[in-house]
PDB file of C-alpha atoms and ligand atoms in Angstrom:
ATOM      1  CA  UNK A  13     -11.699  92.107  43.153  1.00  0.00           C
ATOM      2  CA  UNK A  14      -8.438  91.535  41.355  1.00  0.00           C
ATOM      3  CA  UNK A  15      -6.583  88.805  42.710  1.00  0.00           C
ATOM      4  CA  UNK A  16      -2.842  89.142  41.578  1.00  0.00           C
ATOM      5  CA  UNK A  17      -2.530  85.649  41.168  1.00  0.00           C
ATOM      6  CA  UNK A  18      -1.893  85.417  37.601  1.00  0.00           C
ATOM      7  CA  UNK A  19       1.633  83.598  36.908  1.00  0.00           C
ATOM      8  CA  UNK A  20       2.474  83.112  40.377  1.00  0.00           C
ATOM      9  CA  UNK A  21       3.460  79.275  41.803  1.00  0.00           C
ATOM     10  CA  UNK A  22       1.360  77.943  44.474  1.00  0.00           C
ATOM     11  CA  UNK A  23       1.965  74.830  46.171  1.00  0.00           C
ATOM     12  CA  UNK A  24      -1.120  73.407  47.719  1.00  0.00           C
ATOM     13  CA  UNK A  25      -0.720  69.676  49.672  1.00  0.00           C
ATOM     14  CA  UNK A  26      -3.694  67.685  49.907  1.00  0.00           C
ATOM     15  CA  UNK A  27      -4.864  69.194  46.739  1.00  0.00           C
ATOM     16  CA  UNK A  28      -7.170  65.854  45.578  1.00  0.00           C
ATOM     17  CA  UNK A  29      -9.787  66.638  47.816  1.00  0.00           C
ATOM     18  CA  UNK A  30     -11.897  68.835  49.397  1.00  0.00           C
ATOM     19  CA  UNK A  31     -10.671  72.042  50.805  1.00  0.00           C
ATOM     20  CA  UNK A  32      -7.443  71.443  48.599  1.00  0.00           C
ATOM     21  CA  UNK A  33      -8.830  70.308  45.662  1.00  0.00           C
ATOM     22  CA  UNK A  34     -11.490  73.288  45.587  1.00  0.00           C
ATOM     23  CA  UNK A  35      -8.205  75.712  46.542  1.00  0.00           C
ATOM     24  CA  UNK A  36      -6.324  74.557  43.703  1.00  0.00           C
ATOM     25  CA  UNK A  37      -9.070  74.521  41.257  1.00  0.00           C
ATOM     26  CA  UNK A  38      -9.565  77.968  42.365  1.00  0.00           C
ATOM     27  CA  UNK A  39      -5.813  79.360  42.545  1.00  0.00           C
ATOM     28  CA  UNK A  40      -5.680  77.375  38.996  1.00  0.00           C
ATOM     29  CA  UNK A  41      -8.857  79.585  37.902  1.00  0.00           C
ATOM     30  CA  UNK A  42      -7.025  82.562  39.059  1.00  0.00           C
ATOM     31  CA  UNK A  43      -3.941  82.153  36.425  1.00  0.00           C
ATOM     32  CA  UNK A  44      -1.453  80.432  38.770  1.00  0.00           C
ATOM     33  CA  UNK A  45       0.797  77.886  38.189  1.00  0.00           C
ATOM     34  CA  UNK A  46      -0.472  74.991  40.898  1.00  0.00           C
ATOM     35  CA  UNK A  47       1.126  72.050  42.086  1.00  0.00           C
ATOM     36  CA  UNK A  48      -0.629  69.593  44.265  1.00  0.00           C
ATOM     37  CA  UNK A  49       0.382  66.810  45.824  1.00  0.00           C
ATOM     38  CA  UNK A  50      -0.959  63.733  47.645  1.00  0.00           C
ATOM     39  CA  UNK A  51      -0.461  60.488  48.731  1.00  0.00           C
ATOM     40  CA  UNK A  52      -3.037  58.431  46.308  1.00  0.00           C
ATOM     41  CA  UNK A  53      -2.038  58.391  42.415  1.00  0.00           C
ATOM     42  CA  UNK A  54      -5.787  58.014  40.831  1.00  0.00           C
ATOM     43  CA  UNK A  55      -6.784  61.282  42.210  1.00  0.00           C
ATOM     44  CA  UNK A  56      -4.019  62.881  41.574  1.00  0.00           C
ATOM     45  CA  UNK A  57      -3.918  62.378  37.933  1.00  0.00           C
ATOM     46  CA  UNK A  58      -7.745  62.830  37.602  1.00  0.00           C
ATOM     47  CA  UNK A  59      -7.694  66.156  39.768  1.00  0.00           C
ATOM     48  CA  UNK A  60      -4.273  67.425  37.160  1.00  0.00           C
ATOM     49  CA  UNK A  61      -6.700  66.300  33.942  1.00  0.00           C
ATOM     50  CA  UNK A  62      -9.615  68.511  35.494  1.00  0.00           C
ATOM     51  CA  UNK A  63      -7.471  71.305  35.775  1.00  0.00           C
ATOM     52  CA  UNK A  64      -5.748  71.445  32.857  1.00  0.00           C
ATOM     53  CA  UNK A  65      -9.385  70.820  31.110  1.00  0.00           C
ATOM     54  CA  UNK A  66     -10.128  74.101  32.863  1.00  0.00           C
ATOM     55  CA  UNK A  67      -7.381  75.519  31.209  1.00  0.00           C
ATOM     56  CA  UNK A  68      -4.966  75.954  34.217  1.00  0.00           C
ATOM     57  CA  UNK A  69      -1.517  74.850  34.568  1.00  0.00           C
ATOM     58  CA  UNK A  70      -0.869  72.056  37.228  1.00  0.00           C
ATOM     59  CA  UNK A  71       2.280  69.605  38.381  1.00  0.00           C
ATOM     60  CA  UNK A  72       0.792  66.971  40.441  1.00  0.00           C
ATOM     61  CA  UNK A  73       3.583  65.186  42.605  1.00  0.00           C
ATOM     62  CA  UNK A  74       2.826  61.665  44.643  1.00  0.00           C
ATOM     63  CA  UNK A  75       4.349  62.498  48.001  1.00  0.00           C
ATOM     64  CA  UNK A  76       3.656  62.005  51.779  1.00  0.00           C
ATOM     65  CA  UNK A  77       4.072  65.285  53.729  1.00  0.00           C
ATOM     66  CA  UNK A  78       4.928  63.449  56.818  1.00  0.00           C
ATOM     67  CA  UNK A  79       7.949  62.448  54.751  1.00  0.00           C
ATOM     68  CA  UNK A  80      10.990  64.867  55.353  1.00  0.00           C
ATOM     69  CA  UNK A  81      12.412  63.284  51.964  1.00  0.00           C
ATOM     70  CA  UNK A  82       8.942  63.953  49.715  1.00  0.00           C
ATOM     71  CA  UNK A  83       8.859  67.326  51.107  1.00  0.00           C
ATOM     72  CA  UNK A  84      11.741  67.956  49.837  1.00  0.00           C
ATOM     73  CA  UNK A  85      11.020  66.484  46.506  1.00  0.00           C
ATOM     74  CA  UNK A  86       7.799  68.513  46.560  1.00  0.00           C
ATOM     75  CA  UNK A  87      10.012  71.630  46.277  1.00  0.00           C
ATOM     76  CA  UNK A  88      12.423  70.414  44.194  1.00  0.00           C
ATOM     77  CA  UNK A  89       9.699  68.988  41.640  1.00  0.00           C
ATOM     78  CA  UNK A  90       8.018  72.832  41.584  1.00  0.00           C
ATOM     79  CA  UNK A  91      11.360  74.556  41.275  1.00  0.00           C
ATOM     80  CA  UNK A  92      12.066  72.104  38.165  1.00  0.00           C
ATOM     81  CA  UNK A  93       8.499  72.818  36.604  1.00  0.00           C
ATOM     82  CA  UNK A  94       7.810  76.374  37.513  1.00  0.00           C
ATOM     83  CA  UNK A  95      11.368  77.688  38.159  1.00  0.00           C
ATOM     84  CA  UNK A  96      10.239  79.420  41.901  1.00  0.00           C
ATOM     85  CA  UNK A  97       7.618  79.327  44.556  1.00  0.00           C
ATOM     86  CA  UNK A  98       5.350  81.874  45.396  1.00  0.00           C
ATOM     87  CA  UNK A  99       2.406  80.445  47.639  1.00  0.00           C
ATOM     88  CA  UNK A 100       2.638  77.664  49.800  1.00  0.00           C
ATOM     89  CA  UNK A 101      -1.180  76.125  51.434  1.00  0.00           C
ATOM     90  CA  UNK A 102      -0.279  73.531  54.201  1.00  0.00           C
ATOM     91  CA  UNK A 103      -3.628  71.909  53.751  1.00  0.00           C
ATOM     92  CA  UNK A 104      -2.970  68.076  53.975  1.00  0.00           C
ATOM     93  CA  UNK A 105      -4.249  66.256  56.916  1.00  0.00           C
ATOM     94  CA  UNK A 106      -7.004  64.286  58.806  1.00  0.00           C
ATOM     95  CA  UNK A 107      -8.350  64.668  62.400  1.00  0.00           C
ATOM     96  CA  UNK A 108      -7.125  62.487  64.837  1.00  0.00           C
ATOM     97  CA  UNK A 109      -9.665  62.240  68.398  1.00  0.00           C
ATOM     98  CA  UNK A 110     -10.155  60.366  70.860  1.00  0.00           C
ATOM     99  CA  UNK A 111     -10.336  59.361  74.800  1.00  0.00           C
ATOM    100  CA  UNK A 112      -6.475  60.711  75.708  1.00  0.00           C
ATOM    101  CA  UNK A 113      -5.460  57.826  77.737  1.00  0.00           C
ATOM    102  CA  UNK A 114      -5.999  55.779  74.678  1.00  0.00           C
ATOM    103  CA  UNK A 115      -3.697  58.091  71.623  1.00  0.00           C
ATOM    104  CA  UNK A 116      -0.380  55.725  71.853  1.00  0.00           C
ATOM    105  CA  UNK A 117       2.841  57.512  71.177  1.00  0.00           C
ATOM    106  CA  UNK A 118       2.842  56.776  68.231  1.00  0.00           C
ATOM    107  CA  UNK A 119      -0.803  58.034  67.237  1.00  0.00           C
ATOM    108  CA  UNK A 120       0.761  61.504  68.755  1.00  0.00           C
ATOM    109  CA  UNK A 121       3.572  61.341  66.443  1.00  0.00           C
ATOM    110  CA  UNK A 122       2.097  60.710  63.625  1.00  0.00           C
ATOM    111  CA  UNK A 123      -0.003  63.381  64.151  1.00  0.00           C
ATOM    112  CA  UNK A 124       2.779  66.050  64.789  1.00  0.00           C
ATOM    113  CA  UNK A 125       4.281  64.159  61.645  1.00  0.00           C
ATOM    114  CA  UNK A 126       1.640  65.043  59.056  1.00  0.00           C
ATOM    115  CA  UNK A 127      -0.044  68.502  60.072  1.00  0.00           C
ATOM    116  CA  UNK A 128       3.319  70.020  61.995  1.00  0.00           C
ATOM    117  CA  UNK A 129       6.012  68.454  60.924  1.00  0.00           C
ATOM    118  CA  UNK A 130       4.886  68.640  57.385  1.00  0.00           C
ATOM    119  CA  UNK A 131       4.446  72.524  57.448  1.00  0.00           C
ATOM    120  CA  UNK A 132       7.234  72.658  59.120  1.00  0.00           C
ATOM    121  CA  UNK A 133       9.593  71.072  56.401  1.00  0.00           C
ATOM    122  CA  UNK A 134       7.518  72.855  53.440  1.00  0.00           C
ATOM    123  CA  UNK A 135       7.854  76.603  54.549  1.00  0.00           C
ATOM    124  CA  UNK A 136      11.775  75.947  55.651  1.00  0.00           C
ATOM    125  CA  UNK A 137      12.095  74.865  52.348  1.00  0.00           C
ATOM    126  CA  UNK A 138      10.122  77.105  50.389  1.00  0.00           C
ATOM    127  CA  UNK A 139      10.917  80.482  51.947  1.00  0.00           C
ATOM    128  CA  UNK A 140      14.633  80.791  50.365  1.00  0.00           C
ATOM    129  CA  UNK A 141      13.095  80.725  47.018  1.00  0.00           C
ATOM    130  CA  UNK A 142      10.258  82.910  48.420  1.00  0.00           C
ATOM    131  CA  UNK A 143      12.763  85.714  49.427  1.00  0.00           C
ATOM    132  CA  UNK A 144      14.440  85.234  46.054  1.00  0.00           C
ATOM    133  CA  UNK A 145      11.100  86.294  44.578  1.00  0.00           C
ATOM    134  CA  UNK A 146      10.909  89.311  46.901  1.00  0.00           C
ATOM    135  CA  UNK A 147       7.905  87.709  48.820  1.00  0.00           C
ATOM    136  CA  UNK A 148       5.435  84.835  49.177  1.00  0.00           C
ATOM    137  CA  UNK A 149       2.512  84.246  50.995  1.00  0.00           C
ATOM    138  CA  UNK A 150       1.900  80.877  53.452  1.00  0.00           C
ATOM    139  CA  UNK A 151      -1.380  79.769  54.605  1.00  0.00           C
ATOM    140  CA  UNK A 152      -1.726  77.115  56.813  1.00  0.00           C
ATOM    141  CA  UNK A 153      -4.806  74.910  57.796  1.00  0.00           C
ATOM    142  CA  UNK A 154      -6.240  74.896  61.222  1.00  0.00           C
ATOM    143  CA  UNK A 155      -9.574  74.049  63.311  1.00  0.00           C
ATOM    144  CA  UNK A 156     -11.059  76.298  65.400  1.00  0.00           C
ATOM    145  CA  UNK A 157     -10.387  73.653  68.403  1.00  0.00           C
ATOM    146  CA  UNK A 158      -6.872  75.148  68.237  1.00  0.00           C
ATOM    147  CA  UNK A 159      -8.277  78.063  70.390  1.00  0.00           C
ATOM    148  CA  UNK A 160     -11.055  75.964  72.436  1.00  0.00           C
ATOM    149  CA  UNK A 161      -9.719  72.678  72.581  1.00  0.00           C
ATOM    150  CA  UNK A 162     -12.508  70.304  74.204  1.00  0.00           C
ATOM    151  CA  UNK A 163     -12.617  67.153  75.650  1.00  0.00           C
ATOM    152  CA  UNK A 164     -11.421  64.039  73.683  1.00  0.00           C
ATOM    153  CA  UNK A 165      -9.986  66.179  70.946  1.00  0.00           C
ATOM    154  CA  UNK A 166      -6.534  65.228  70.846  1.00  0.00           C
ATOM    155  CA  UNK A 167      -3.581  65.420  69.395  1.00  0.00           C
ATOM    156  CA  UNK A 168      -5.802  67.105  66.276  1.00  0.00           C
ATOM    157  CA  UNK A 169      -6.313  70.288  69.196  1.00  0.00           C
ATOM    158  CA  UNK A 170      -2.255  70.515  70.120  1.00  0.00           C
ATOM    159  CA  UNK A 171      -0.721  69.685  66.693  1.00  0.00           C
ATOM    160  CA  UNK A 172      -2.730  72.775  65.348  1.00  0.00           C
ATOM    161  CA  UNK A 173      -2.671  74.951  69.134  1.00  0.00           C
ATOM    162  CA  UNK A 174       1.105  74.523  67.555  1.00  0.00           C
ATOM    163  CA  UNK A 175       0.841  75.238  63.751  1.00  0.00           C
ATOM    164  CA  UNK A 176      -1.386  78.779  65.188  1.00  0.00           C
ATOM    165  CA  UNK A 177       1.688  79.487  67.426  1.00  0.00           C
ATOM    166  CA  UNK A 178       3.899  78.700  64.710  1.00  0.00           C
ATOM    167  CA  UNK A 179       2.058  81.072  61.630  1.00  0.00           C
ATOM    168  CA  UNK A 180       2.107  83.955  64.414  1.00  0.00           C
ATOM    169  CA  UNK A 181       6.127  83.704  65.128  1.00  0.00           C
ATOM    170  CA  UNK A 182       6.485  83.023  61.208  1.00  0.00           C
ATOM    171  CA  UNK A 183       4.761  86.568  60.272  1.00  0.00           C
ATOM    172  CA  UNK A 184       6.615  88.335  62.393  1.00  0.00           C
ATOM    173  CA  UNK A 185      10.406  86.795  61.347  1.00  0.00           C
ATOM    174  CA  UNK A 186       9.525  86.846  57.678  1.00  0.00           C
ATOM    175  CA  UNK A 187       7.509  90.158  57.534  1.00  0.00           C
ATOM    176  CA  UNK A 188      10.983  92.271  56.304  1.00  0.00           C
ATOM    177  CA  UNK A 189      10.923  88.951  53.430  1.00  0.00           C
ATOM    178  CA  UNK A 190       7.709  90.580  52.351  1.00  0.00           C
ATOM    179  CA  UNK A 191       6.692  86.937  52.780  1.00  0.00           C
ATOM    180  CA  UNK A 192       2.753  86.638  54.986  1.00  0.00           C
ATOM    181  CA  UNK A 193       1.597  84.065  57.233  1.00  0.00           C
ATOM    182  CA  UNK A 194      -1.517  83.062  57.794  1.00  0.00           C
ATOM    183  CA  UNK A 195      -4.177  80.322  58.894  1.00  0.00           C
ATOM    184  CA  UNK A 196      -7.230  79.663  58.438  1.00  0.00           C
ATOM    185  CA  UNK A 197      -9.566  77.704  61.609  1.00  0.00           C
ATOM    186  CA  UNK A 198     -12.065  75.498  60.082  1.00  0.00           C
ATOM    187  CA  UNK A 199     -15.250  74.270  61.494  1.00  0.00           C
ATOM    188  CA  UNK A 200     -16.982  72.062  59.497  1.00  0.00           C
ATOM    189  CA  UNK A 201     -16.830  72.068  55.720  1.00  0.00           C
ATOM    190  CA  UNK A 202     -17.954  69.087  53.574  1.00  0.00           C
ATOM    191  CA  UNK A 203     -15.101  67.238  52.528  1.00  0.00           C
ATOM    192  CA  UNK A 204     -13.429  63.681  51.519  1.00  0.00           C
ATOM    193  CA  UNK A 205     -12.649  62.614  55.557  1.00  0.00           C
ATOM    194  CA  UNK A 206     -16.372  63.106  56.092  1.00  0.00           C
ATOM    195  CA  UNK A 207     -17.969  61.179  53.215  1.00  0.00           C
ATOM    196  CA  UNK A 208     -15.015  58.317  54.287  1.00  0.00           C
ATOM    197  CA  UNK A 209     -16.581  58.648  57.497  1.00  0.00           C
ATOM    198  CA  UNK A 210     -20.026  57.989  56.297  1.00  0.00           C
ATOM    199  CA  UNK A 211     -19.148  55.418  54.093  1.00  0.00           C
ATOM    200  CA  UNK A 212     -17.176  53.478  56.652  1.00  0.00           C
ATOM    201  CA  UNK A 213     -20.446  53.392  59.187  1.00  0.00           C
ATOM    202  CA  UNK A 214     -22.956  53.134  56.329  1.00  0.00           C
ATOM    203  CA  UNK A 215     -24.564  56.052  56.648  1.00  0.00           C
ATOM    204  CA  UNK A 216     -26.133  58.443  54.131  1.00  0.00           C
ATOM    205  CA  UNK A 217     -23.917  61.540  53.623  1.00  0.00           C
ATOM    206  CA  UNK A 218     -26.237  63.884  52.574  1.00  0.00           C
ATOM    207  CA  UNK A 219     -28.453  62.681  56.348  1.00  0.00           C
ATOM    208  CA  UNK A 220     -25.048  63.163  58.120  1.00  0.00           C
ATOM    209  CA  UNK A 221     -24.215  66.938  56.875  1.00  0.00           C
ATOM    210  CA  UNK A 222     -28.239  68.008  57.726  1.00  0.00           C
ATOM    211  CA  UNK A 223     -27.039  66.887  61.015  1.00  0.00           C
ATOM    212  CA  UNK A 224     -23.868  68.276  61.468  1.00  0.00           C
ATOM    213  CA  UNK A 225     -25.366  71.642  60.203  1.00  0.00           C
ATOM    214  CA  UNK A 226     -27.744  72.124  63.415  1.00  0.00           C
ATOM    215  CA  UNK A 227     -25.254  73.002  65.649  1.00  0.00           C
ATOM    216  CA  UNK A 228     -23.477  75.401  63.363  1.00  0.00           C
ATOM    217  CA  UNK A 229     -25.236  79.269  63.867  1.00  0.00           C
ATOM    218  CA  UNK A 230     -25.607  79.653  60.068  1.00  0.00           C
ATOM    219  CA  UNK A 231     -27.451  76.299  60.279  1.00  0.00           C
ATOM    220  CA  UNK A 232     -25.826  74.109  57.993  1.00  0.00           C
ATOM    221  CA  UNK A 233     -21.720  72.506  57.291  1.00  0.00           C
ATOM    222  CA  UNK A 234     -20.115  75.189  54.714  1.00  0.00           C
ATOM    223  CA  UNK A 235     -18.504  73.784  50.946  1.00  0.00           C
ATOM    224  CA  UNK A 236     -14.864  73.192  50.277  1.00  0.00           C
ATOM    225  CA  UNK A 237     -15.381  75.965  47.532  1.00  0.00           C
ATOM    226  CA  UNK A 238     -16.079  78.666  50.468  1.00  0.00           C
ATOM    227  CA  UNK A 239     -12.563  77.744  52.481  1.00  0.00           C
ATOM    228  CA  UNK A 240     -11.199  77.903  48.668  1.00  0.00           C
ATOM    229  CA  UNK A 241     -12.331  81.483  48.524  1.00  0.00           C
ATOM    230  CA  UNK A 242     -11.141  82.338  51.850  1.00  0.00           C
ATOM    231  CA  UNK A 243      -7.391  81.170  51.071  1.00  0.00           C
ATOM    232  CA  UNK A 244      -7.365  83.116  47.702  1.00  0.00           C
ATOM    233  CA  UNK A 245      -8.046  85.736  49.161  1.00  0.00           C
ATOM    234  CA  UNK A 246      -5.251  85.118  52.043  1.00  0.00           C
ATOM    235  CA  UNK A 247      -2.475  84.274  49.027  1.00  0.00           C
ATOM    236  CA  UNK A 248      -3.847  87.311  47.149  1.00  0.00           C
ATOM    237  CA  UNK A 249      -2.397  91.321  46.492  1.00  0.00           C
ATOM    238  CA  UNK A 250      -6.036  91.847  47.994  1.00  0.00           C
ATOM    239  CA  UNK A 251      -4.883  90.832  51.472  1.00  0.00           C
ATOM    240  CA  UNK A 252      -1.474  92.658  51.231  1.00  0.00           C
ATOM    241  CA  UNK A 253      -1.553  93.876  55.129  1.00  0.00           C
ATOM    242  CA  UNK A 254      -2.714  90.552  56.572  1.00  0.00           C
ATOM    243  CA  UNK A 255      -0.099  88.378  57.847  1.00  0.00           C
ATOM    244  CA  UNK A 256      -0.007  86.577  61.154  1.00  0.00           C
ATOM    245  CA  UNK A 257      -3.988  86.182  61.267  1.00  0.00           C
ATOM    246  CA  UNK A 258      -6.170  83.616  61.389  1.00  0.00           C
ATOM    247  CA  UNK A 259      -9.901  83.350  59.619  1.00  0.00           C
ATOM    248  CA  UNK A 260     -12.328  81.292  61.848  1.00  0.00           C
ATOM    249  CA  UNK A 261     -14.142  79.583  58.848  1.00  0.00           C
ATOM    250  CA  UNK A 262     -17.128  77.704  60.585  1.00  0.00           C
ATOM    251  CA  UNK A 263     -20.388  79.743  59.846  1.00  0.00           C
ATOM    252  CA  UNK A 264     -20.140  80.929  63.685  1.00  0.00           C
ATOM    253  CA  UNK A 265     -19.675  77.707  65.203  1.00  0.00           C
ATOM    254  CA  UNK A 266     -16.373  79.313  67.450  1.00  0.00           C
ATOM    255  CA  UNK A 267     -16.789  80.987  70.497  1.00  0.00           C
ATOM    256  CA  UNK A 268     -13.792  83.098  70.134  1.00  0.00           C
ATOM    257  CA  UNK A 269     -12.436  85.421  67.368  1.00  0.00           C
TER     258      UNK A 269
HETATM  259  N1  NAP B   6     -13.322  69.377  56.422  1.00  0.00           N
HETATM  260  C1  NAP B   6     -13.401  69.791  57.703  1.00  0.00           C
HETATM  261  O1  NAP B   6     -14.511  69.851  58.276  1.00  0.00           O
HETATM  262  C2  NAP B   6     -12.153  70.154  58.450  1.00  0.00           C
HETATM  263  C3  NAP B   6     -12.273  70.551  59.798  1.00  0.00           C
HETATM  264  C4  NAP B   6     -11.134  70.979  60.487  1.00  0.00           C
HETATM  265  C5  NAP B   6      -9.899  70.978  59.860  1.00  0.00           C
HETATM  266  N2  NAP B   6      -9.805  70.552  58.548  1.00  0.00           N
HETATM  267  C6  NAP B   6      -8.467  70.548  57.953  1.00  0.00           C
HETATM  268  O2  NAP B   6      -8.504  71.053  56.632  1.00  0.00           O
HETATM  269  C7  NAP B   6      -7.542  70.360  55.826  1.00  0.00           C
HETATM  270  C8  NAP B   6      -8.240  69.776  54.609  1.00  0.00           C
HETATM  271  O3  NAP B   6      -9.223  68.856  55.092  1.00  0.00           O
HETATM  272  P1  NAP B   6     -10.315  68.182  54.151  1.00  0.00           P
HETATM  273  O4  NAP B   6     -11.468  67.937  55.027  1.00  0.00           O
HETATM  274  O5  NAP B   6     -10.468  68.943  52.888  1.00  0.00           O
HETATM  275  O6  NAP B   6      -9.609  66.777  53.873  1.00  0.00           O
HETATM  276  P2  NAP B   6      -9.878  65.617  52.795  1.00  0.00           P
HETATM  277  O7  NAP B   6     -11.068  65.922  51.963  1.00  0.00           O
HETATM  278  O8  NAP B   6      -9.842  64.344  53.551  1.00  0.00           O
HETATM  279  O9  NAP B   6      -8.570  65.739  51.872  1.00  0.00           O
HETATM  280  C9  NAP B   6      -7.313  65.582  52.432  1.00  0.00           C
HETATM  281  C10 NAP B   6      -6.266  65.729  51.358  1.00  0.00           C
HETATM  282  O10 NAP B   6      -4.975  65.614  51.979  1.00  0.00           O
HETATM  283  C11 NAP B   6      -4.275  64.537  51.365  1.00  0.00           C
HETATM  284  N3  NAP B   6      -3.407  63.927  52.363  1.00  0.00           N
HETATM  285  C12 NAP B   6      -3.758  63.307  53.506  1.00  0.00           C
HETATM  286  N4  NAP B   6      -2.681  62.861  54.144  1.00  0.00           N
HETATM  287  C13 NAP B   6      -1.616  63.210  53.395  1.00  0.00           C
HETATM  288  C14 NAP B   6      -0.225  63.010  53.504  1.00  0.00           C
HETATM  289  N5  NAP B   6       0.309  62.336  54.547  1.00  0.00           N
HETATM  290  N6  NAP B   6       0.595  63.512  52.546  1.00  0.00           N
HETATM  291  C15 NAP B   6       0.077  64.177  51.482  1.00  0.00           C
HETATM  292  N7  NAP B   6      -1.229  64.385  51.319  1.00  0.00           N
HETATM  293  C16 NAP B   6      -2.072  63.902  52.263  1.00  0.00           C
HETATM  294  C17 NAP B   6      -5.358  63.610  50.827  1.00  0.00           C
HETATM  295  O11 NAP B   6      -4.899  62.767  49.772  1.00  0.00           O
HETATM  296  P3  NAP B   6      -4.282  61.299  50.051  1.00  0.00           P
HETATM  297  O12 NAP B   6      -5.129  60.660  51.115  1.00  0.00           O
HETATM  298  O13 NAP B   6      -4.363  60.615  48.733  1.00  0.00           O
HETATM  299  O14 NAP B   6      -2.879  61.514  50.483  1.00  0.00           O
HETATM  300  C18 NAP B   6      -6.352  64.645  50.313  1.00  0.00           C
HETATM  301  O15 NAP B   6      -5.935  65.166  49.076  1.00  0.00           O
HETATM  302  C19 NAP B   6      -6.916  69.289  56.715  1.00  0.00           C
HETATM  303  O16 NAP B   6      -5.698  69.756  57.236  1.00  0.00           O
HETATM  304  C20 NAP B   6      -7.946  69.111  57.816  1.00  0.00           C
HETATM  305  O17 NAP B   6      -7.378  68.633  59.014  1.00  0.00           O
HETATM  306  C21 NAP B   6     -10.891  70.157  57.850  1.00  0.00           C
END
């Protein structure tokens, strides 16, 4: 399937680890332009060097999303390097759970800070240029909790309930932009917060996927390489008629569409 990808300017935050790492590698693979951004230098620089010994082209800028004033150097730093934006992936973020009575105020905002806030900023930012260009295409992370939201799974459940609300009312405005919005609704997909995880309670990673993977109907926790695909495919001339839907990515594990 041809991709349309070549030359085009994708933005993808959180892109020195999992899903985003495997996205940009991907998009990179494709012939775009990528920049990623994080907040930790080391993988920054060592996720740009593996790209470009791929042979892609990548700008990798140190930011904090949950920053209104590195958002905005985000932007700036892609218009400077790649002269426009095409494709922005609102990936960065982290899940944030627990009993409710015990999420502070300030564990709330900080979660509206990074994964709404953040996407926020980027695509009110980003979609000027976007129009300039004639279109663009925005994906934006989820979980599938955003539909289903169970016990003890706030603010991660509400801050993306809002970022699903927010990609629907998006396609709609910017649909005469050309410009589509989407999401994708993970499940569970082996990635950087989990192996943290494991490594902060001492437990073998490999041992803590098998087990994850049993209550997931295709029996096991899907790669950061399979979201990748997913989101190409989303930014892509291939999914020209798709805006304001989102992809449950969870090898069944949702209850609802
Ligand atoms: N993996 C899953 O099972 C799963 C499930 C549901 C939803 N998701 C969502 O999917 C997205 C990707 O998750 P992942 O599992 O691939 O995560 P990950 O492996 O932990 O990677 C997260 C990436 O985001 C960056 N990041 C975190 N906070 C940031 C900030 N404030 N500003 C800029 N960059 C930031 C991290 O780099 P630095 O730490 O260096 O900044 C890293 O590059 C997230 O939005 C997550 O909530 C994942």
């Amino acid at each position: 399937m041809e991709l349309g990808l070549g030359g085009k300017v994708a933005v993808i935050t959180g892109g020195t680890q999992g899903i985003g790492k495997a996205t940009a590698i991907r998009l990179a693979a494709e012939g775009a332009r990528v920049v990623i951004c994080a907040r930790g230098q080391p993988l920054l620089e060592s996720t740009a060097a593996e790209i470009r010994a791929a042979g892609g082209t990548v700008h990798a800028v140190s930011a904090d999303v949950s920053k209104p004033e590195d958002c905005a150097r985000i932007v700036a730093e892609t218009l400077s390097a790649f002269g426009g934006i095409d494709i922005l992936v609102n990936n960065a973020g982290t899940s944030a759970t627990g009993e409710f009575e015990s999420a502070t105020d300030d564990v709330w905002q900080a979660d509206f800070d990074l994964k709404l806030f953040g996407a926020i900023r980027l695509i009110r930012l980003a979609v000027a240029h976007m129009k300039a260009r004639g279109g663009g295409r925005i994906v934006n992370l989820a979980n599938i909790g955003a539909k289903q939201p169970g016990a003890r799974t706030m603010p991660t459940t509400v801050t993306r309930a809002a970022g699903l609300a927010m990609t629907k009312a998006l396609s709609k405005e910017y649909a005469p932009h050309n410009i589509l919005v989407n999401a994708v609704c993970i499940g569970l997909i082996r990635a950087g917060q989990h192996d943290r995880r494991a490594a902060q309670r001492g437990i073998d990673t490999e041992a803590m996927y098998q087990e994850m993977g049993k209550n997931v109907p295709l029996g096991r926790v899907g790669r950061a390489e399979e979201a990748a695909n997913v989101i190409a495919f989303l930014v892509s001339d291939a999914a020209s008629f798709v805006t304001g839907s989102s992809v449950n990515l969870d090898g069944g594990a949702s209850a609802v569409f």
